[in-house]
């Protein structure tokens, strides 16, 4: 028997439904997708002595294909699961976006999987038993080497998700859960290696330990490395970062970006000593998908679903008298844009509310052309959000606007730029909201927390103690994005139809709409 062995731990994370190597918004080629990663996975497995393959969460949601599947083809097998089965994944971890399409879609995905879904810290509220079955997976190799994989997920899901999607489920701190489960696995299974796969990211600087964000518990990876003994390898995700070649407190850590842009690989060298396998060396790397040709066998598995999706995306649903195209994404947040005003007006009409807020969700949002297709709708409104009408105070509105105002800062030349906190460590441009139904001015030259001026509703000042009804998406209504002032506020009404469908239905009903701007808000760099 060999006295040395090299184990390859391969991991994907935050695939978000991306299989094909192109951008849905533009149709352009892209160097990403599970099709490309599949080719890398097959090659790495061929070259490895022994290997483990793990998905670290946020797999089944994120593209028009997964949206179309969940709405119109859910009686058929999930294409994402079919691909992971074909690639013979050893385990998957539950990500926060796994819940977006509801319990039944998630339960079906789990039941179709030839591998376990791991989530040690997701529990039945009533019994505190693990919701997805075993929280860990043991893989024993022919040479007797035994590796344990423990899965945990960000505990912050209740701050984003629709209540009915997580009913009777408790989300425990990943740190607390691991402190309980790792000693158990060590005692009961006696593995030679413990891998933690965590759908969450880092709350502190990896090298200095300085705080990089508010310590809400959303990300706990630094604490996991420094407070939980016994971990050899930590796979992370959620923040969409590219992290390799790093050790924290002796733990090898890795994070492979998002949308299938890279495959994570951690190599662990073992040496045999007195009949035991001991870790001699470990190293984390990322393998870029750029040079890989997509695996045709994997693309074929999803081909039927993709063709149905593309036909749906090409459907013309209405026209604009002109257009609502976005030529400069920063300008569309700095100055009122007809697309944002349109989305807010659709929200207000659907909810029967006269105050609304929404965000421009991503940097690739193209806007809407003269002829509007379903593809354009879902390329701009990429999340399966529904709407909530909350009863909030004038102070809550002011606090929310100040949170949005923190999106901006001034550079040395006095020009307005994006606050780096909204770009690093994870892009969060979707956490800047623009409002309709009120009038306000954001003065970026003023101190943070005191930037909102001239706040009015129907020509009168917004009073701190007065109650107002505001419509917003369910993510924001739950306090997501640092909008804690909305958390647990009274819900006046919920509209369960997804926003993408509400926008499409608006065009289908009206046939043609005119772009409009009422200039109810401004962003200034001082008077």
Short mmCIF file of C-alpha atoms in Angstrom, two decimals:
data_model
loop_
_atom_site.label_atom_id
_atom_site.label_comp_id
_atom_site.label_asym_id
_atom_site.label_seq_id
_atom_site.Cartn_x
_atom_site.Cartn_y
_atom_site.Cartn_z
CA UNK A 1 0.00 0.00 0.00
CA UNK A 2 1.21 3.51 -0.87
CA UNK A 3 2.68 5.60 1.93
CA UNK A 4 1.45 8.82 0.30
CA UNK A 5 -1.80 9.87 -1.31
CA UNK A 6 -3.09 13.14 -2.82
CA UNK A 7 -6.78 14.00 -2.45
CA UNK A 8 -8.43 16.56 -4.74
CA UNK A 9 -11.44 18.36 -3.26
CA UNK A 10 -13.40 19.97 -6.12
CA UNK A 11 -16.16 22.47 -5.43
CA UNK A 12 -18.62 24.65 -7.30
CA UNK A 13 -20.58 27.46 -5.64
CA UNK A 14 -23.14 30.09 -6.57
CA UNK A 15 -23.80 28.63 -10.03
CA UNK A 16 -27.21 30.38 -9.97
CA UNK A 17 -28.67 28.30 -12.77
CA UNK A 18 -25.94 29.12 -15.31
CA UNK A 19 -25.30 26.18 -17.60
CA UNK A 20 -24.67 27.69 -21.01
CA UNK A 21 -21.71 29.98 -21.77
CA UNK A 22 -23.63 33.09 -22.73
CA UNK A 23 -25.39 36.08 -21.24
CA UNK A 24 -29.18 35.92 -21.28
CA UNK A 25 -29.50 39.70 -21.33
CA UNK A 26 -27.52 40.22 -24.53
CA UNK A 27 -27.00 36.77 -26.07
CA UNK A 28 -23.24 37.38 -26.05
CA UNK A 29 -20.77 34.62 -25.29
CA UNK A 30 -19.57 34.43 -21.69
CA UNK A 31 -16.74 32.55 -20.02
CA UNK A 32 -18.93 30.91 -17.42
CA UNK A 33 -21.46 28.18 -16.78
CA UNK A 34 -21.75 24.63 -15.49
CA UNK A 35 -21.18 23.34 -19.02
CA UNK A 36 -17.62 24.71 -18.90
CA UNK A 37 -17.04 23.60 -15.31
CA UNK A 38 -18.15 20.09 -16.24
CA UNK A 39 -15.24 19.82 -18.67
CA UNK A 40 -12.86 20.96 -15.93
CA UNK A 41 -14.37 18.57 -13.40
CA UNK A 42 -13.97 15.59 -15.72
CA UNK A 43 -10.36 16.50 -16.49
CA UNK A 44 -9.46 17.02 -12.82
CA UNK A 45 -11.02 13.71 -11.84
CA UNK A 46 -9.07 11.87 -14.51
CA UNK A 47 -5.83 13.37 -13.23
CA UNK A 48 -6.55 12.94 -9.50
CA UNK A 49 -5.65 9.90 -7.44
CA UNK A 50 -8.79 10.30 -5.37
CA UNK A 51 -11.36 13.11 -5.30
CA UNK A 52 -14.49 14.57 -3.71
CA UNK A 53 -16.94 16.79 -5.63
CA UNK A 54 -19.19 19.22 -3.73
CA UNK A 55 -21.64 21.96 -4.69
CA UNK A 56 -21.67 24.76 -2.12
CA UNK A 57 -25.17 26.18 -2.73
CA UNK A 58 -27.23 28.66 -4.75
CA UNK A 59 -27.58 26.14 -7.54
CA UNK A 60 -31.21 25.98 -8.66
CA UNK A 61 -32.12 29.69 -9.02
CA UNK A 62 -30.78 32.63 -10.99
CA UNK A 63 -31.40 32.42 -14.76
CA UNK A 64 -34.42 32.60 -17.06
CA UNK A 65 -33.98 28.86 -17.56
CA UNK A 66 -34.42 28.06 -13.86
CA UNK A 67 -37.27 30.58 -13.60
CA UNK A 68 -39.08 29.05 -16.59
CA UNK A 69 -38.51 25.54 -15.23
CA UNK A 70 -39.92 26.44 -11.81
CA UNK A 71 -43.00 28.13 -13.28
CA UNK A 72 -43.87 26.00 -16.30
CA UNK A 73 -41.89 22.73 -16.32
CA UNK A 74 -41.67 21.79 -12.66
CA UNK A 75 -43.48 18.49 -13.22
CA UNK A 76 -40.37 17.37 -15.10
CA UNK A 77 -36.93 16.64 -13.68
CA UNK A 78 -34.85 19.61 -12.60
CA UNK A 79 -32.11 20.19 -15.20
CA UNK A 80 -29.60 21.41 -12.60
CA UNK A 81 -30.04 18.21 -10.59
CA UNK A 82 -29.81 16.04 -13.71
CA UNK A 83 -26.43 17.61 -14.45
CA UNK A 84 -25.08 17.13 -10.92
CA UNK A 85 -26.27 13.52 -10.99
CA UNK A 86 -24.51 12.98 -14.32
CA UNK A 87 -21.29 14.45 -12.91
CA UNK A 88 -21.65 12.22 -9.83
CA UNK A 89 -21.45 14.90 -7.18
CA UNK A 90 -20.78 13.55 -3.69
CA UNK A 91 -22.82 16.19 -1.85
CA UNK A 92 -24.51 19.57 -2.12
CA UNK A 93 -25.06 22.32 0.43
CA UNK A 94 -28.31 24.28 0.67
CA UNK A 95 -27.84 27.93 -0.34
CA UNK A 96 -30.12 30.82 0.59
CA UNK A 97 -31.48 31.09 -2.98
CA UNK A 98 -32.50 27.42 -2.92
CA UNK A 99 -35.65 28.58 -1.08
CA UNK A 100 -36.66 31.23 -3.64
CA UNK A 101 -39.05 29.07 -5.65
CA UNK A 102 -40.75 27.61 -2.59
CA UNK A 103 -40.66 24.42 -0.57
CA UNK A 104 -42.09 22.09 -3.21
CA UNK A 105 -39.51 22.96 -5.89
CA UNK A 106 -36.70 22.55 -3.35
CA UNK A 107 -38.11 19.29 -1.98
CA UNK A 108 -38.39 17.91 -5.50
CA UNK A 109 -34.79 18.89 -6.27
CA UNK A 110 -33.59 17.13 -3.12
CA UNK A 111 -35.64 14.00 -3.87
CA UNK A 112 -34.26 13.78 -7.43
CA UNK A 113 -30.64 14.04 -6.26
CA UNK A 114 -28.39 10.99 -6.18
CA UNK A 115 -26.38 12.72 -3.46
CA UNK A 116 -27.24 14.16 -0.03
CA UNK A 117 -28.02 17.82 0.62
CA UNK A 118 -26.18 18.94 3.73
CA UNK A 119 -27.30 21.69 6.13
CA UNK A 120 -26.33 21.03 9.73
CA UNK A 121 -27.75 24.35 10.95
CA UNK A 122 -31.15 24.25 9.18
CA UNK A 123 -33.58 22.66 11.61
CA UNK A 124 -37.23 21.79 12.08
CA UNK A 125 -38.51 24.49 14.44
CA UNK A 126 -40.56 21.99 16.44
CA UNK A 127 -38.03 19.19 16.99
CA UNK A 128 -34.67 20.90 16.25
CA UNK A 129 -33.84 17.90 14.06
CA UNK A 130 -31.91 18.69 10.88
CA UNK A 131 -34.39 19.60 8.13
CA UNK A 132 -32.50 17.97 5.24
CA UNK A 133 -31.52 14.74 6.95
CA UNK A 134 -27.89 13.97 7.75
CA UNK A 135 -25.81 17.11 8.24
CA UNK A 136 -22.64 15.46 7.01
CA UNK A 137 -21.34 12.95 4.48
CA UNK A 138 -18.53 10.44 5.00
CA UNK A 139 -16.54 9.28 1.99
CA UNK A 140 -14.19 6.34 2.51
CA UNK A 141 -11.65 5.52 -0.20
CA UNK A 142 -10.19 2.16 -1.15
CA UNK A 143 -6.97 2.90 0.69
CA UNK A 144 -8.95 3.41 3.91
CA UNK A 145 -8.69 7.20 3.91
CA UNK A 146 -11.85 8.68 5.38
CA UNK A 147 -13.05 12.25 4.71
CA UNK A 148 -16.00 14.00 6.35
CA UNK A 149 -17.96 16.80 4.66
CA UNK A 150 -20.18 18.93 6.92
CA UNK A 151 -22.56 21.42 5.30
CA UNK A 152 -23.75 24.70 6.84
CA UNK A 153 -25.61 27.70 5.46
CA UNK A 154 -25.86 31.39 6.23
CA UNK A 155 -28.27 31.85 9.13
CA UNK A 156 -29.54 35.15 7.68
CA UNK A 157 -32.15 33.61 5.35
CA UNK A 158 -35.20 34.76 7.39
CA UNK A 159 -34.12 38.35 6.68
CA UNK A 160 -34.65 37.82 2.93
CA UNK A 161 -37.01 34.97 2.22
CA UNK A 162 -40.80 34.85 1.95
CA UNK A 163 -42.24 33.53 5.19
CA UNK A 164 -44.19 30.73 3.55
CA UNK A 165 -41.01 29.39 1.95
CA UNK A 166 -39.33 28.86 5.34
CA UNK A 167 -42.32 28.14 7.54
CA UNK A 168 -41.49 25.94 10.55
CA UNK A 169 -37.76 26.09 9.76
CA UNK A 170 -35.11 27.45 12.15
CA UNK A 171 -31.73 28.73 10.97
CA UNK A 172 -29.02 28.34 13.58
CA UNK A 173 -25.64 30.08 13.62
CA UNK A 174 -23.17 28.08 11.52
CA UNK A 175 -20.56 28.57 14.26
CA UNK A 176 -22.83 27.17 16.97
CA UNK A 177 -23.84 24.25 14.81
CA UNK A 178 -20.26 23.33 13.89
CA UNK A 179 -19.16 23.53 17.53
CA UNK A 180 -21.73 20.82 18.20
CA UNK A 181 -21.31 18.63 15.12
CA UNK A 182 -17.55 18.53 14.63
CA UNK A 183 -16.83 16.85 18.00
CA UNK A 184 -19.63 14.40 17.21
CA UNK A 185 -18.15 13.53 13.81
CA UNK A 186 -14.65 13.24 15.30
CA UNK A 187 -15.87 10.85 17.97
CA UNK A 188 -18.32 8.78 15.93
CA UNK A 189 -16.66 8.66 12.50
CA UNK A 190 -12.96 9.26 13.27
CA UNK A 191 -12.22 10.82 9.86
CA UNK A 192 -8.73 11.62 8.60
CA UNK A 193 -9.95 14.94 7.17
CA UNK A 194 -12.80 17.32 8.02
CA UNK A 195 -14.14 19.54 5.24
CA UNK A 196 -16.71 22.22 6.04
CA UNK A 197 -18.71 23.46 3.07
CA UNK A 198 -20.33 26.75 4.12
CA UNK A 199 -22.74 28.72 1.99
CA UNK A 200 -21.62 31.97 3.55
CA UNK A 201 -18.68 34.31 3.36
CA UNK A 202 -16.17 36.28 5.41
CA UNK A 203 -17.13 39.00 7.86
CA UNK A 204 -13.53 40.11 8.44
CA UNK A 205 -10.43 40.85 6.42
CA UNK A 206 -8.76 37.53 5.70
CA UNK A 207 -5.27 38.75 6.59
CA UNK A 208 -5.76 41.35 9.32
CA UNK A 209 -8.97 40.16 10.99
CA UNK A 210 -10.42 43.68 10.79
CA UNK A 211 -14.21 43.92 10.38
CA UNK A 212 -15.27 44.36 6.76
CA UNK A 213 -19.02 44.56 7.37
CA UNK A 214 -21.63 44.83 10.07
CA UNK A 215 -21.43 41.68 12.22
CA UNK A 216 -24.99 40.47 11.62
CA UNK A 217 -24.27 36.74 11.41
CA UNK A 218 -24.91 36.69 7.66
CA UNK A 219 -21.26 35.76 7.11
CA UNK A 220 -19.33 33.81 9.74
CA UNK A 221 -16.44 32.19 7.85
CA UNK A 222 -13.71 34.01 9.78
CA UNK A 223 -15.26 32.96 13.07
CA UNK A 224 -15.54 29.39 11.79
CA UNK A 225 -11.81 29.33 11.06
CA UNK A 226 -10.76 30.92 14.36
CA UNK A 227 -13.33 29.62 16.86
CA UNK A 228 -14.14 26.08 15.76
CA UNK A 229 -11.34 23.50 16.26
CA UNK A 230 -10.88 20.49 14.02
CA UNK A 231 -11.56 21.95 10.55
CA UNK A 232 -8.98 21.21 7.85
CA UNK A 233 -10.63 22.74 4.77
CA UNK A 234 -13.33 25.42 4.48
CA UNK A 235 -15.22 25.91 1.21
CA UNK A 236 -17.07 29.24 1.16
CA UNK A 237 -19.47 31.10 -1.13
CA UNK A 238 -22.39 33.56 -1.06
CA UNK A 239 -20.17 36.64 -1.46
CA UNK A 240 -19.22 35.75 -5.07
CA UNK A 241 -15.52 36.30 -4.34
CA UNK A 242 -12.52 34.60 -5.93
CA UNK A 243 -10.38 33.37 -3.02
CA UNK A 244 -7.47 30.94 -3.26
CA UNK A 245 -4.11 30.16 -1.70
CA UNK A 246 -5.20 31.37 1.74
CA UNK A 247 -5.03 29.76 5.17
CA UNK A 248 -6.70 31.18 8.28
CA UNK A 249 -5.64 29.65 11.59
CA UNK A 250 -4.29 26.68 9.63
CA UNK A 251 -7.57 26.14 7.72
CA UNK A 252 -7.23 26.09 3.93
CA UNK A 253 -10.02 28.28 2.50
CA UNK A 254 -11.37 28.76 -1.01
CA UNK A 255 -14.25 30.56 -2.78
CA UNK A 256 -14.87 30.10 -6.54
CA UNK A 257 -16.76 33.24 -7.56
CA UNK A 258 -20.20 32.92 -9.17
CA UNK A 259 -22.14 31.81 -12.27
CA UNK A 260 -19.62 29.05 -12.96
CA UNK A 261 -16.61 31.25 -13.65
CA UNK A 262 -14.19 29.03 -11.74
CA UNK A 263 -13.82 25.61 -10.15
CA UNK A 264 -12.40 25.45 -6.64
CA UNK A 265 -9.72 22.85 -5.97
CA UNK A 266 -8.09 22.02 -2.65
CA UNK A 267 -5.31 19.44 -2.82
CA UNK A 268 -4.49 17.60 0.40
CA UNK A 269 -1.39 15.43 0.63
CA UNK A 270 -1.49 12.59 3.16
CA UNK A 271 1.33 10.46 4.51
CA UNK A 272 0.93 7.12 6.23
CA UNK A 273 2.36 6.90 9.73
CA UNK A 274 1.73 4.00 12.15
CA UNK A 275 -1.28 2.92 10.09
CA UNK A 276 -2.82 6.41 10.21
CA UNK A 277 -3.23 8.91 7.38
CA UNK A 278 -1.79 12.25 8.47
CA UNK A 279 -2.15 15.55 6.59
CA UNK A 280 1.22 16.61 5.24
CA UNK A 281 0.26 19.53 3.04
CA UNK A 282 -2.82 21.35 1.72
CA UNK A 283 -3.28 24.05 -0.88
CA UNK A 284 -6.31 25.84 -2.38
CA UNK A 285 -6.48 27.03 -6.00
CA UNK A 286 -9.05 28.21 -8.52
CA UNK A 287 -9.28 26.86 -12.05
CA UNK A 288 -10.74 29.40 -14.45
CA UNK A 289 -13.46 28.39 -16.90
CA UNK A 290 -12.14 30.84 -19.51
CA UNK A 291 -10.12 28.40 -21.61
CA UNK A 292 -12.48 25.45 -21.20
CA UNK A 293 -14.77 24.32 -24.00
CA UNK A 294 -18.26 23.56 -22.70
CA UNK A 295 -19.03 19.87 -22.30
CA UNK A 296 -21.56 19.02 -25.02
CA UNK A 297 -23.00 16.08 -23.07
CA UNK A 298 -23.91 18.40 -20.20
CA UNK A 299 -25.34 21.08 -22.51
CA UNK A 300 -27.48 18.40 -24.17
CA UNK A 301 -29.08 17.47 -20.83
CA UNK A 302 -30.41 21.03 -20.52
CA UNK A 303 -31.08 21.53 -24.24
CA UNK A 304 -34.84 20.85 -24.12
CA UNK A 305 -35.35 23.22 -21.18
CA UNK A 306 -33.22 25.91 -22.80
CA UNK A 307 -35.07 25.77 -26.13
CA UNK A 308 -38.42 26.17 -24.36
CA UNK A 309 -36.97 29.05 -22.33
CA UNK A 310 -35.58 30.84 -25.39
CA UNK A 311 -38.92 30.60 -27.20
CA UNK A 312 -40.61 32.15 -24.15
CA UNK A 313 -37.95 34.88 -23.88
CA UNK A 314 -38.42 35.88 -27.53
CA UNK A 315 -42.16 36.50 -27.06
CA UNK A 316 -43.04 40.17 -27.70
CA UNK A 317 -45.42 41.33 -24.98
CA UNK A 318 -45.85 45.02 -25.76
CA UNK A 319 -44.32 48.24 -27.04
CA UNK A 320 -42.90 51.46 -25.67
CA UNK A 321 -43.48 54.79 -27.35
CA UNK A 322 -39.72 55.29 -27.51
CA UNK A 323 -37.62 53.16 -25.16
CA UNK A 324 -36.35 52.74 -21.60
CA UNK A 325 -32.83 51.64 -22.47
CA UNK A 326 -30.03 52.07 -19.93
CA UNK A 327 -26.93 53.60 -21.49
CA UNK A 328 -25.06 54.33 -18.26
CA UNK A 329 -25.82 52.21 -15.21
CA UNK A 330 -24.40 54.76 -12.73
CA UNK A 331 -26.37 57.62 -14.29
CA UNK A 332 -29.54 55.52 -13.98
CA UNK A 333 -29.02 55.54 -10.21
CA UNK A 334 -27.80 59.11 -9.99
CA UNK A 335 -30.68 60.61 -11.97
CA UNK A 336 -34.22 59.38 -12.28
CA UNK A 337 -34.62 56.90 -15.13
CA UNK A 338 -37.91 56.02 -16.87
CA UNK A 339 -37.36 52.27 -16.21
CA UNK A 340 -37.21 52.83 -12.45
CA UNK A 341 -40.22 55.12 -12.51
CA UNK A 342 -42.08 52.49 -14.54
CA UNK A 343 -41.27 49.65 -12.11
CA UNK A 344 -42.36 51.77 -9.16
CA UNK A 345 -45.62 52.69 -10.89
CA UNK A 346 -46.39 49.02 -11.64
CA UNK A 347 -45.74 48.19 -7.99
CA UNK A 348 -48.03 51.00 -6.84
CA UNK A 349 -50.83 49.99 -9.18
CA UNK A 350 -50.59 46.28 -8.30
CA UNK A 351 -50.56 47.01 -4.56
CA UNK A 352 -52.96 49.96 -4.39
CA UNK A 353 -50.29 51.97 -2.60
CA UNK A 354 -49.11 55.48 -3.43
CA UNK A 355 -45.51 55.19 -2.16
CA UNK A 356 -43.06 52.69 -3.64
CA UNK A 357 -39.36 51.89 -3.74
CA UNK A 358 -37.27 49.67 -5.98
CA UNK A 359 -33.67 49.11 -7.01
CA UNK A 360 -31.78 48.63 -10.25
CA UNK A 361 -30.64 45.12 -9.49
CA UNK A 362 -27.45 44.47 -11.40
CA UNK A 363 -24.72 46.12 -13.44
CA UNK A 364 -25.80 44.40 -16.66
CA UNK A 365 -29.41 45.66 -16.62
CA UNK A 366 -30.09 46.65 -20.25
CA UNK A 367 -33.39 48.50 -19.81
CA UNK A 368 -36.27 48.05 -22.28
CA UNK A 369 -36.25 48.68 -26.02
CA UNK A 370 -39.13 49.79 -28.24
CA UNK A 371 -40.43 46.23 -28.65
CA UNK A 372 -40.50 44.58 -25.25
CA UNK A 373 -39.93 40.83 -24.87
CA UNK A 374 -40.12 38.53 -21.88
CA UNK A 375 -36.35 38.22 -22.20
CA UNK A 376 -35.93 41.94 -21.58
CA UNK A 377 -38.21 41.80 -18.55
CA UNK A 378 -36.26 39.00 -16.84
CA UNK A 379 -32.92 40.52 -17.88
CA UNK A 380 -33.80 43.62 -15.84
CA UNK A 381 -35.83 42.07 -13.02
CA UNK A 382 -33.68 39.04 -12.27
CA UNK A 383 -35.09 37.97 -8.89
CA UNK A 384 -38.33 36.05 -8.17
CA UNK A 385 -39.56 38.78 -5.84
CA UNK A 386 -43.15 39.32 -4.82
CA UNK A 387 -44.48 42.50 -3.21
CA UNK A 388 -45.38 43.52 0.32
CA UNK A 389 -47.19 46.65 1.48
CA UNK A 390 -45.87 47.73 4.88
CA UNK A 391 -47.17 50.28 7.33
CA UNK A 392 -44.13 52.33 8.31
CA UNK A 393 -43.47 55.63 10.04
CA UNK A 394 -42.08 58.77 8.50
CA UNK A 395 -38.91 58.13 10.49
CA UNK A 396 -38.63 54.67 8.88
CA UNK A 397 -38.85 56.26 5.43
CA UNK A 398 -36.19 58.82 6.35
CA UNK A 399 -33.90 56.10 7.78
CA UNK A 400 -34.36 53.97 4.64
CA UNK A 401 -33.49 56.92 2.41
CA UNK A 402 -30.36 57.58 4.50
CA UNK A 403 -29.39 53.93 4.04
CA UNK A 404 -29.78 54.39 0.27
CA UNK A 405 -27.89 57.70 0.41
CA UNK A 406 -24.88 55.85 1.85
CA UNK A 407 -24.50 54.28 -1.62
CA UNK A 408 -22.74 57.48 -2.71
CA UNK A 409 -19.66 59.36 -1.60
CA UNK A 410 -17.49 62.16 -2.99
CA UNK A 411 -14.02 61.66 -4.44
CA UNK A 412 -11.13 64.08 -3.97
CA UNK A 413 -12.40 66.20 -6.86
CA UNK A 414 -15.84 66.52 -5.27
CA UNK A 415 -17.48 64.20 -7.80
CA UNK A 416 -20.15 61.69 -6.77
CA UNK A 417 -18.95 58.07 -6.91
CA UNK A 418 -20.16 54.71 -5.56
CA UNK A 419 -19.22 53.99 -1.96
CA UNK A 420 -16.72 51.08 -2.12
CA UNK A 421 -18.68 49.30 0.63
CA UNK A 422 -21.33 48.56 -2.02
CA UNK A 423 -18.75 46.92 -4.30
CA UNK A 424 -16.48 45.00 -1.92
CA UNK A 425 -16.28 42.33 -0.65
CA UNK A 426 -19.52 41.61 -2.53
CA UNK A 427 -21.27 43.86 -5.09
CA UNK A 428 -24.49 45.14 -3.48
CA UNK A 429 -25.76 47.72 -5.95
CA UNK A 430 -29.23 46.20 -5.48
CA UNK A 431 -29.26 47.74 -2.01
CA UNK A 432 -29.67 51.28 -3.34
CA UNK A 433 -33.38 52.10 -3.63
CA UNK A 434 -35.16 54.82 -5.59
CA UNK A 435 -38.58 56.01 -4.51
CA UNK A 436 -41.83 57.14 -6.09
CA UNK A 437 -44.77 58.88 -4.39
CA UNK A 438 -42.56 61.09 -2.24
CA UNK A 439 -40.20 63.97 -3.01
CA UNK A 440 -36.66 64.10 -1.67
CA UNK A 441 -33.12 65.33 -2.24
CA UNK A 442 -29.91 63.44 -1.37
CA UNK A 443 -26.99 65.78 -0.72
CA UNK A 444 -23.83 63.64 -0.80
CA UNK A 445 -21.71 66.52 0.53
CA UNK A 446 -23.40 66.18 3.91
CA UNK A 447 -22.40 63.71 6.62
CA UNK A 448 -23.69 60.15 6.27
CA UNK A 449 -27.00 59.82 8.11
CA UNK A 450 -27.89 63.45 7.45
CA UNK A 451 -28.05 63.59 3.67
CA UNK A 452 -31.79 63.51 2.98
CA UNK A 453 -33.46 66.90 2.59
CA UNK A 454 -36.85 68.20 1.50
CA UNK A 455 -38.66 64.96 2.24
CA UNK A 456 -42.32 65.48 1.32
CA UNK A 457 -45.47 63.48 0.67
CA UNK A 458 -48.19 65.13 -1.42
CA UNK A 459 -46.56 68.52 -0.97
CA UNK A 460 -46.33 68.33 2.82
CA UNK A 461 -43.32 67.37 4.99
CA UNK A 462 -43.13 63.69 5.94
CA UNK A 463 -43.79 63.57 9.68
CA UNK A 464 -41.70 61.20 11.79
CA UNK A 465 -44.64 59.80 13.77
CA UNK A 466 -47.13 59.61 10.91
CA UNK A 467 -47.84 56.18 9.41
CA UNK A 468 -47.56 55.61 5.65
CA UNK A 469 -48.22 52.61 3.40
CA UNK A 470 -45.24 51.68 1.22
CA UNK A 471 -44.96 48.88 -1.36
CA UNK A 472 -41.61 47.16 -1.81
CA UNK A 473 -40.28 43.73 -2.76
CA UNK A 474 -40.34 40.92 -0.20
CA UNK A 475 -36.54 40.96 0.22
CA UNK A 476 -36.57 44.59 1.30
CA UNK A 477 -39.74 44.16 3.39
CA UNK A 478 -37.94 41.51 5.46
CA UNK A 479 -35.16 44.00 6.21
CA UNK A 480 -32.76 42.64 3.58
CA UNK A 481 -29.82 44.78 2.53
CA UNK A 482 -29.40 46.56 5.84
CA UNK A 483 -32.92 48.01 5.84
CA UNK A 484 -33.59 46.90 9.40
CA UNK A 485 -36.17 49.67 9.87
CA UNK A 486 -38.59 47.56 7.77
CA UNK A 487 -38.09 44.30 9.65
CA UNK A 488 -41.23 43.06 11.47
CA UNK A 489 -43.32 46.08 10.43
CA UNK A 490 -47.08 45.46 10.00
CA UNK A 491 -47.91 43.93 6.62
CA UNK A 492 -50.98 45.59 5.10
CA UNK A 493 -51.08 43.43 1.99
CA UNK A 494 -49.02 40.86 0.08
CA UNK A 495 -49.09 40.37 -3.69
CA UNK A 496 -47.82 36.86 -4.37
CA UNK A 497 -47.37 37.24 -8.14
CA UNK A 498 -43.70 37.58 -9.09
CA UNK A 499 -42.66 41.05 -10.20
CA UNK A 500 -41.47 39.77 -13.58
CA UNK A 501 -45.00 38.51 -14.22
CA UNK A 502 -46.57 41.75 -12.98
CA UNK A 503 -44.38 43.78 -15.36
CA UNK A 504 -45.17 41.45 -18.26
CA UNK A 505 -48.89 41.50 -17.51
CA UNK A 506 -48.82 45.31 -17.47
CA UNK A 507 -47.50 45.35 -21.04
CA UNK A 508 -49.89 42.61 -22.16
CA UNK A 509 -52.82 44.66 -20.82
CA UNK A 510 -51.74 48.14 -21.95
CA UNK A 511 -50.15 47.05 -25.28
CA UNK A 512 -48.19 50.32 -25.48
CA UNK A 513 -46.89 52.63 -22.77
CA UNK A 514 -45.18 56.01 -22.75
CA UNK A 515 -41.99 56.55 -20.75
CA UNK A 516 -42.32 59.23 -18.09
CA UNK A 517 -40.21 61.15 -15.60
CA UNK A 518 -41.70 63.30 -12.84
CA UNK A 519 -38.35 64.24 -11.25
CA UNK A 520 -39.51 63.59 -7.71
CA UNK A 521 -35.96 63.05 -6.43
CA UNK A 522 -32.43 64.34 -7.00
CA UNK A 523 -28.90 63.43 -5.94
CA UNK A 524 -26.55 66.42 -5.48
CA UNK A 525 -22.94 67.05 -4.48
CA UNK A 526 -23.86 70.13 -2.46
CA UNK A 527 -25.89 73.18 -3.44
#
